[in-house]
Short mmCIF file of C-alpha atoms and ligand atoms in Angstrom, two decimals:
data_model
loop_
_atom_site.label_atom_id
_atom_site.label_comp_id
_atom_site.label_asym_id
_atom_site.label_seq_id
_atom_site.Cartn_x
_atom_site.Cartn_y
_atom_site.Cartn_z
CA UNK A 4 19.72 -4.95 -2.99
CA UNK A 5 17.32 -3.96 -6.03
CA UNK A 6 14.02 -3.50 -5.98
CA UNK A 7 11.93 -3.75 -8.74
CA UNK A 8 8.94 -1.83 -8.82
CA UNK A 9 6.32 0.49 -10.11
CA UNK A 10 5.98 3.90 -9.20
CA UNK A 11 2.14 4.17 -8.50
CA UNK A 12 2.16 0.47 -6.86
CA UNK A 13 0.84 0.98 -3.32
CA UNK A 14 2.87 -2.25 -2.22
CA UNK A 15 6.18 -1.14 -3.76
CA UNK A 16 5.69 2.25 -2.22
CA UNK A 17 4.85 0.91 1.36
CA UNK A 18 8.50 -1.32 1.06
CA UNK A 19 10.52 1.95 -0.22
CA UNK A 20 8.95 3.59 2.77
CA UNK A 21 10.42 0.77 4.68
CA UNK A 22 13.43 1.24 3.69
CA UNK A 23 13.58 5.15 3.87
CA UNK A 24 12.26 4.77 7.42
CA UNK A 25 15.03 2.37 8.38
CA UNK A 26 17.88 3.76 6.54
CA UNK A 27 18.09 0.96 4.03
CA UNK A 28 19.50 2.18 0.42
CA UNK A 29 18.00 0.05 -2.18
CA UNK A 30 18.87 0.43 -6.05
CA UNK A 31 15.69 1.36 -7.64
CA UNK A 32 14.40 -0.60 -10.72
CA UNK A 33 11.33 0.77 -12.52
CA UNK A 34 9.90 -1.83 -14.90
CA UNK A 35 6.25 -1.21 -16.80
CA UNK A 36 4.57 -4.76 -15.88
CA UNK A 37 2.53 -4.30 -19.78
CA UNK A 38 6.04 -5.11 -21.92
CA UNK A 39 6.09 -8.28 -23.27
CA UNK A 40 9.75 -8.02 -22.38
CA UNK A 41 9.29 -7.04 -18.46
CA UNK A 42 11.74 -8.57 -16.19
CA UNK A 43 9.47 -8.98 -13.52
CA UNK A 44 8.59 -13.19 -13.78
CA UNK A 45 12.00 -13.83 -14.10
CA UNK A 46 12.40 -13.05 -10.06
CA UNK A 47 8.77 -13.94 -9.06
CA UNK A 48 6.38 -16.42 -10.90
CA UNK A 49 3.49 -14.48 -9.67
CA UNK A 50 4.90 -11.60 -12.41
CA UNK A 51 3.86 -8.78 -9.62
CA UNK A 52 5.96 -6.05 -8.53
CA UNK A 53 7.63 -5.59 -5.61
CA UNK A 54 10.32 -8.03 -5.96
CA UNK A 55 13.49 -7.92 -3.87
CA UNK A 56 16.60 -8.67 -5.30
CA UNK A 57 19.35 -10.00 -2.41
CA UNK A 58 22.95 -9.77 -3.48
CA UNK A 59 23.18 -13.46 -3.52
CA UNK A 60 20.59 -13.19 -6.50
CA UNK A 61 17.86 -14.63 -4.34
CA UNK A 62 14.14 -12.78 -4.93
CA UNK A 63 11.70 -11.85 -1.85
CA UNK A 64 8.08 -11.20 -2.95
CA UNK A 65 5.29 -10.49 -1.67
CA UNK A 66 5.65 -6.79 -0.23
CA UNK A 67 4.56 -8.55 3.07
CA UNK A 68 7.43 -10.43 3.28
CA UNK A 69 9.95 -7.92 2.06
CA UNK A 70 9.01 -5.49 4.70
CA UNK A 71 9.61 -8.26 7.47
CA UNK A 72 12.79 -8.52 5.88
CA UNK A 73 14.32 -4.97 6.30
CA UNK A 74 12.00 -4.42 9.22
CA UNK A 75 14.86 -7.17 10.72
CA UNK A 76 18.17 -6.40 8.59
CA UNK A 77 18.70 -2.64 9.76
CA UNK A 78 18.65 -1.98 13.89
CA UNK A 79 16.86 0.57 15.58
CA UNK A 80 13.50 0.75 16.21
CA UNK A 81 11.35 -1.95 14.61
CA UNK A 82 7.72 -1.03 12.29
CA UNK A 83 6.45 -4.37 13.01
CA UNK A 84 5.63 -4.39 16.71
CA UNK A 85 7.57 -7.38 18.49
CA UNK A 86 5.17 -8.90 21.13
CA UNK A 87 2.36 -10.90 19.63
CA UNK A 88 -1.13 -8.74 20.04
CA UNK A 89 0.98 -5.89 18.59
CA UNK A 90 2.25 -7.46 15.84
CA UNK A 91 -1.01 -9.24 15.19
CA UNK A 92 -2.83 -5.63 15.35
CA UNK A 93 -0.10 -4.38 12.42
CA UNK A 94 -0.53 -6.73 10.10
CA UNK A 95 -4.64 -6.53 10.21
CA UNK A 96 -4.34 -2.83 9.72
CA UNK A 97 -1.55 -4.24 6.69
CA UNK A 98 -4.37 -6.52 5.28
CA UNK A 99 -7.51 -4.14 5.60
CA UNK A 100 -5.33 -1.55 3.49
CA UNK A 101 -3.67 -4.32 1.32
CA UNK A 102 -6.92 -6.38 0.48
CA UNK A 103 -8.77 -2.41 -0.45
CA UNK A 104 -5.72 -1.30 -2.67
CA UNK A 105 -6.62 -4.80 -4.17
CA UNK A 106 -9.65 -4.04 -4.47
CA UNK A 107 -9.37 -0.60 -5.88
CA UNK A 108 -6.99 -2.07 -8.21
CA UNK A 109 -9.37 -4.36 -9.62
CA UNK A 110 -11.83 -1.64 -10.22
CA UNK A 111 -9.60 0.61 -11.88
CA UNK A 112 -8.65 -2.46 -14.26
CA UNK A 113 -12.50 -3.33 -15.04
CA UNK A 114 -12.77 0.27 -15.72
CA UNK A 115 -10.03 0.67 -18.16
CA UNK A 116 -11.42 -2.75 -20.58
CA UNK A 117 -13.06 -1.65 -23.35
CA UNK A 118 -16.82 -0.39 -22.66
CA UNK A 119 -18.19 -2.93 -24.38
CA UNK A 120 -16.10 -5.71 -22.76
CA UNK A 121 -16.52 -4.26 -18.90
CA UNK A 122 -18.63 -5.48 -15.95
CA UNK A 123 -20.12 -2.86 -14.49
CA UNK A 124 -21.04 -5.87 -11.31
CA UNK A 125 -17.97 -6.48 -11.29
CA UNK A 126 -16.89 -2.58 -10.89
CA UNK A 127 -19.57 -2.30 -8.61
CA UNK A 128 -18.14 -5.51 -6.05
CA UNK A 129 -15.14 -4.27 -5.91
CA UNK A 130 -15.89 -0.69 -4.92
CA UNK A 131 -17.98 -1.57 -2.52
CA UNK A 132 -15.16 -3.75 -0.87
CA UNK A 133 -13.49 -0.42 -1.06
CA UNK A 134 -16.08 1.59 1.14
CA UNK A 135 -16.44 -1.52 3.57
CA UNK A 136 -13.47 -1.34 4.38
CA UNK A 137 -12.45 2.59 4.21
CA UNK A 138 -15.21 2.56 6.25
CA UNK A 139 -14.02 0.52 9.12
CA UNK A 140 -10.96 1.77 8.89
CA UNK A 141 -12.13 5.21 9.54
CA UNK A 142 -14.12 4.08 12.86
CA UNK A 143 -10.91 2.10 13.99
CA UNK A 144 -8.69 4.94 14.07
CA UNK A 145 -11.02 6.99 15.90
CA UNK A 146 -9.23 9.17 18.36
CA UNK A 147 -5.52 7.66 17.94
CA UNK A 148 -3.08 9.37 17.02
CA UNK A 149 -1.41 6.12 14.98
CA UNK A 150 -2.69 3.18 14.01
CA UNK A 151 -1.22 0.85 16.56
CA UNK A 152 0.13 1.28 20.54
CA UNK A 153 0.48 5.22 19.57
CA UNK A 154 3.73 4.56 17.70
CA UNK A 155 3.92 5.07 13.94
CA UNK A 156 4.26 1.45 12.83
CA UNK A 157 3.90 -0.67 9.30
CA UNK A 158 -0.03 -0.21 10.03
CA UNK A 159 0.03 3.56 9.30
CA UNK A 160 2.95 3.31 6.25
CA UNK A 161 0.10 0.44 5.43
CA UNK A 162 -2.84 2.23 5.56
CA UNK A 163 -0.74 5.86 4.08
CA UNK A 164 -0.48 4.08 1.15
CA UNK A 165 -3.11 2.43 0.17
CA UNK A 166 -4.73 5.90 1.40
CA UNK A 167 -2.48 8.05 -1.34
CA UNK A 168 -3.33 5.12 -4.18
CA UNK A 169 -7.53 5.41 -3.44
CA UNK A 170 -6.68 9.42 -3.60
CA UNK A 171 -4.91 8.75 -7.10
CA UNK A 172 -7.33 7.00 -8.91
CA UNK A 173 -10.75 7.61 -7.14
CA UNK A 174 -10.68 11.28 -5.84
CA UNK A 175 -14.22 10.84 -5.52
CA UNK A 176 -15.55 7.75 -5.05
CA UNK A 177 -18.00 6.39 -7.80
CA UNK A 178 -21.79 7.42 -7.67
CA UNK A 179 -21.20 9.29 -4.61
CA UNK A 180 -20.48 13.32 -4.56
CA UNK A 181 -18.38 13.31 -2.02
CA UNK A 182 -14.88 13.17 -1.87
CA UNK A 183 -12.97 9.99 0.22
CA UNK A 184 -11.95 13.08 2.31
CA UNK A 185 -15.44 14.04 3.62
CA UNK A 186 -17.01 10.97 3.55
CA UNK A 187 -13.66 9.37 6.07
CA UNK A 188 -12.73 12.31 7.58
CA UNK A 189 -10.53 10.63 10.64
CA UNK A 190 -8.75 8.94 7.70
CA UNK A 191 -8.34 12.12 5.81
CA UNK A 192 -6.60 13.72 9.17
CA UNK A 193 -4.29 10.86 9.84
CA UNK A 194 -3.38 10.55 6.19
CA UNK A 195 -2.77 14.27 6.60
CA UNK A 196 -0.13 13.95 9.24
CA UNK A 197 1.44 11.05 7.57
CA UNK A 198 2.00 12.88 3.95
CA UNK A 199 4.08 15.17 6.20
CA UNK A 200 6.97 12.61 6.73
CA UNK A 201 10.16 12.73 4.29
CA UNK A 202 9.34 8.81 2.89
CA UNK A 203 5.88 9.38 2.41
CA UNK A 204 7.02 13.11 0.39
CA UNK A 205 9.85 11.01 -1.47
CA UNK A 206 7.07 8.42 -2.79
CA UNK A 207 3.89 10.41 -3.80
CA UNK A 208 2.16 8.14 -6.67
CA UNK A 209 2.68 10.18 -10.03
CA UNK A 210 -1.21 11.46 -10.99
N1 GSH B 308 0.09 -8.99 -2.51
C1 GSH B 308 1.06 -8.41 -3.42
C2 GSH B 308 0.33 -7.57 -4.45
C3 GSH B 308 1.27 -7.13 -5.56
C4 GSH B 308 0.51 -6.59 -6.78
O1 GSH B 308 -0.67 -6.90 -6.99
N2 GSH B 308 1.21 -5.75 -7.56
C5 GSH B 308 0.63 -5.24 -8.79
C6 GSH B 308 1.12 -3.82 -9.05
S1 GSH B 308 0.37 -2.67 -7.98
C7 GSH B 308 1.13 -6.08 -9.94
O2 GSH B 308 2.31 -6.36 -10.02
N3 GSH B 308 0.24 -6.48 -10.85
C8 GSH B 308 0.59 -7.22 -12.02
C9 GSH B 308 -0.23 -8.45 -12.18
O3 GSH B 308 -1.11 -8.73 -11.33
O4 GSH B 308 0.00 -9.17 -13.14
C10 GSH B 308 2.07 -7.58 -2.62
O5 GSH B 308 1.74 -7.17 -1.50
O6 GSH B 308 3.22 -7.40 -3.06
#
């Protein structure tokens, strides 16, 4: 299996975590999404990375989907819970982290358009979908030790890396002195622990 990816894409990094987690080898394919020659729409119409590649040629994308997918090929113990509230819990803590590295994403884009050509409401939306949501996230994992049933699950790989991709591109948060550390400090700890762990060292976003 091949996955084609980008090395500072917090969804590509959260399915190679996957995989390192569960023992799954896949061939790595690094492809830079700005060449008019990328590969990338040829497996998914959507021209985002990650894309799967199966060895019958068939492509798996979104990075939702491919994590269900090896969460269920390898055996041993599973990152997606398997009774329903658990599994439900997961994949909110998935699509808080998901929807702010969108978010965050955005932002950076807006940012990076010429000065004369960027919204600075638009910037500002975006961020502030950011804090919302770092900020909930903070409160929610008051106290726990991981995200979900105290078991490392796809809710802390999740939230680890949309974590590492807000501390790559925003060590301090726009118009506000702090840094995402001191202002989410139960999110700094637990993001803390998780940087410990082999899959999370093997996949640290390149500044
Ligand atoms: N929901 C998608 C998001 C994928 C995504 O937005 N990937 C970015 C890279 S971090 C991308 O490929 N952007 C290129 C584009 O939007 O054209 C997932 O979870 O896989």
């Amino acid at each position: 299996m091949k996955l084609l990816h980008t090395p500072n894409s917090p969804y590509a990094r959260k399915v190679r975590i996957v995989a390192l987690e569960k023992h799954i080898d896949l061939e790595l394919q690094e492809v830079v999404l700005a060449d008019p020659a990328c590969i990338v729409s040829n497996h998914n119409p959507l021209g985002k990375v990650p894309v799967l590649i199966l060895d019958d040629g068939d492509n798996l994308y979104d990075s939702r989907v491919i994590v269900e997918y090896l969460d269920n090929r390898a055996p041993g113990k599973h990152l997606i819970p398997q009774d329903n509230t658990s599994k439900i819990a997961t994949r909110r803590w998935e699509a808080l982290s998901d929807g702010i590295a969108d978010a965050a994403i955005a932002a950076m884009l807006e940012g990076r358009r010429p000065s004369e050509q960027q919204s600075q409401a638009i910037i500002d939306r975006q961020l502030q979908k950011v804090m919302r949501g770092l900020e909930v996230l903070n409160l929610d994992i008051t106290k726990k030790k991981w995200c979900v049933n105290e078991t490392f699950s796809l809710a802390d790989i999740a939230l680890g890396c949309m974590l590492g991709y807000v501390d790559l591109r925003f060590k301090h948060l726009p118009s506000n002195p702090e840094s995402w550390q001191d202002k989410y400090p139960n999110l700094a700890k637990h993001y803390g622990i998780l940087v410990k762990r082999p899959s999370f060292k093997m996949t640290m976003p390149i500044p």
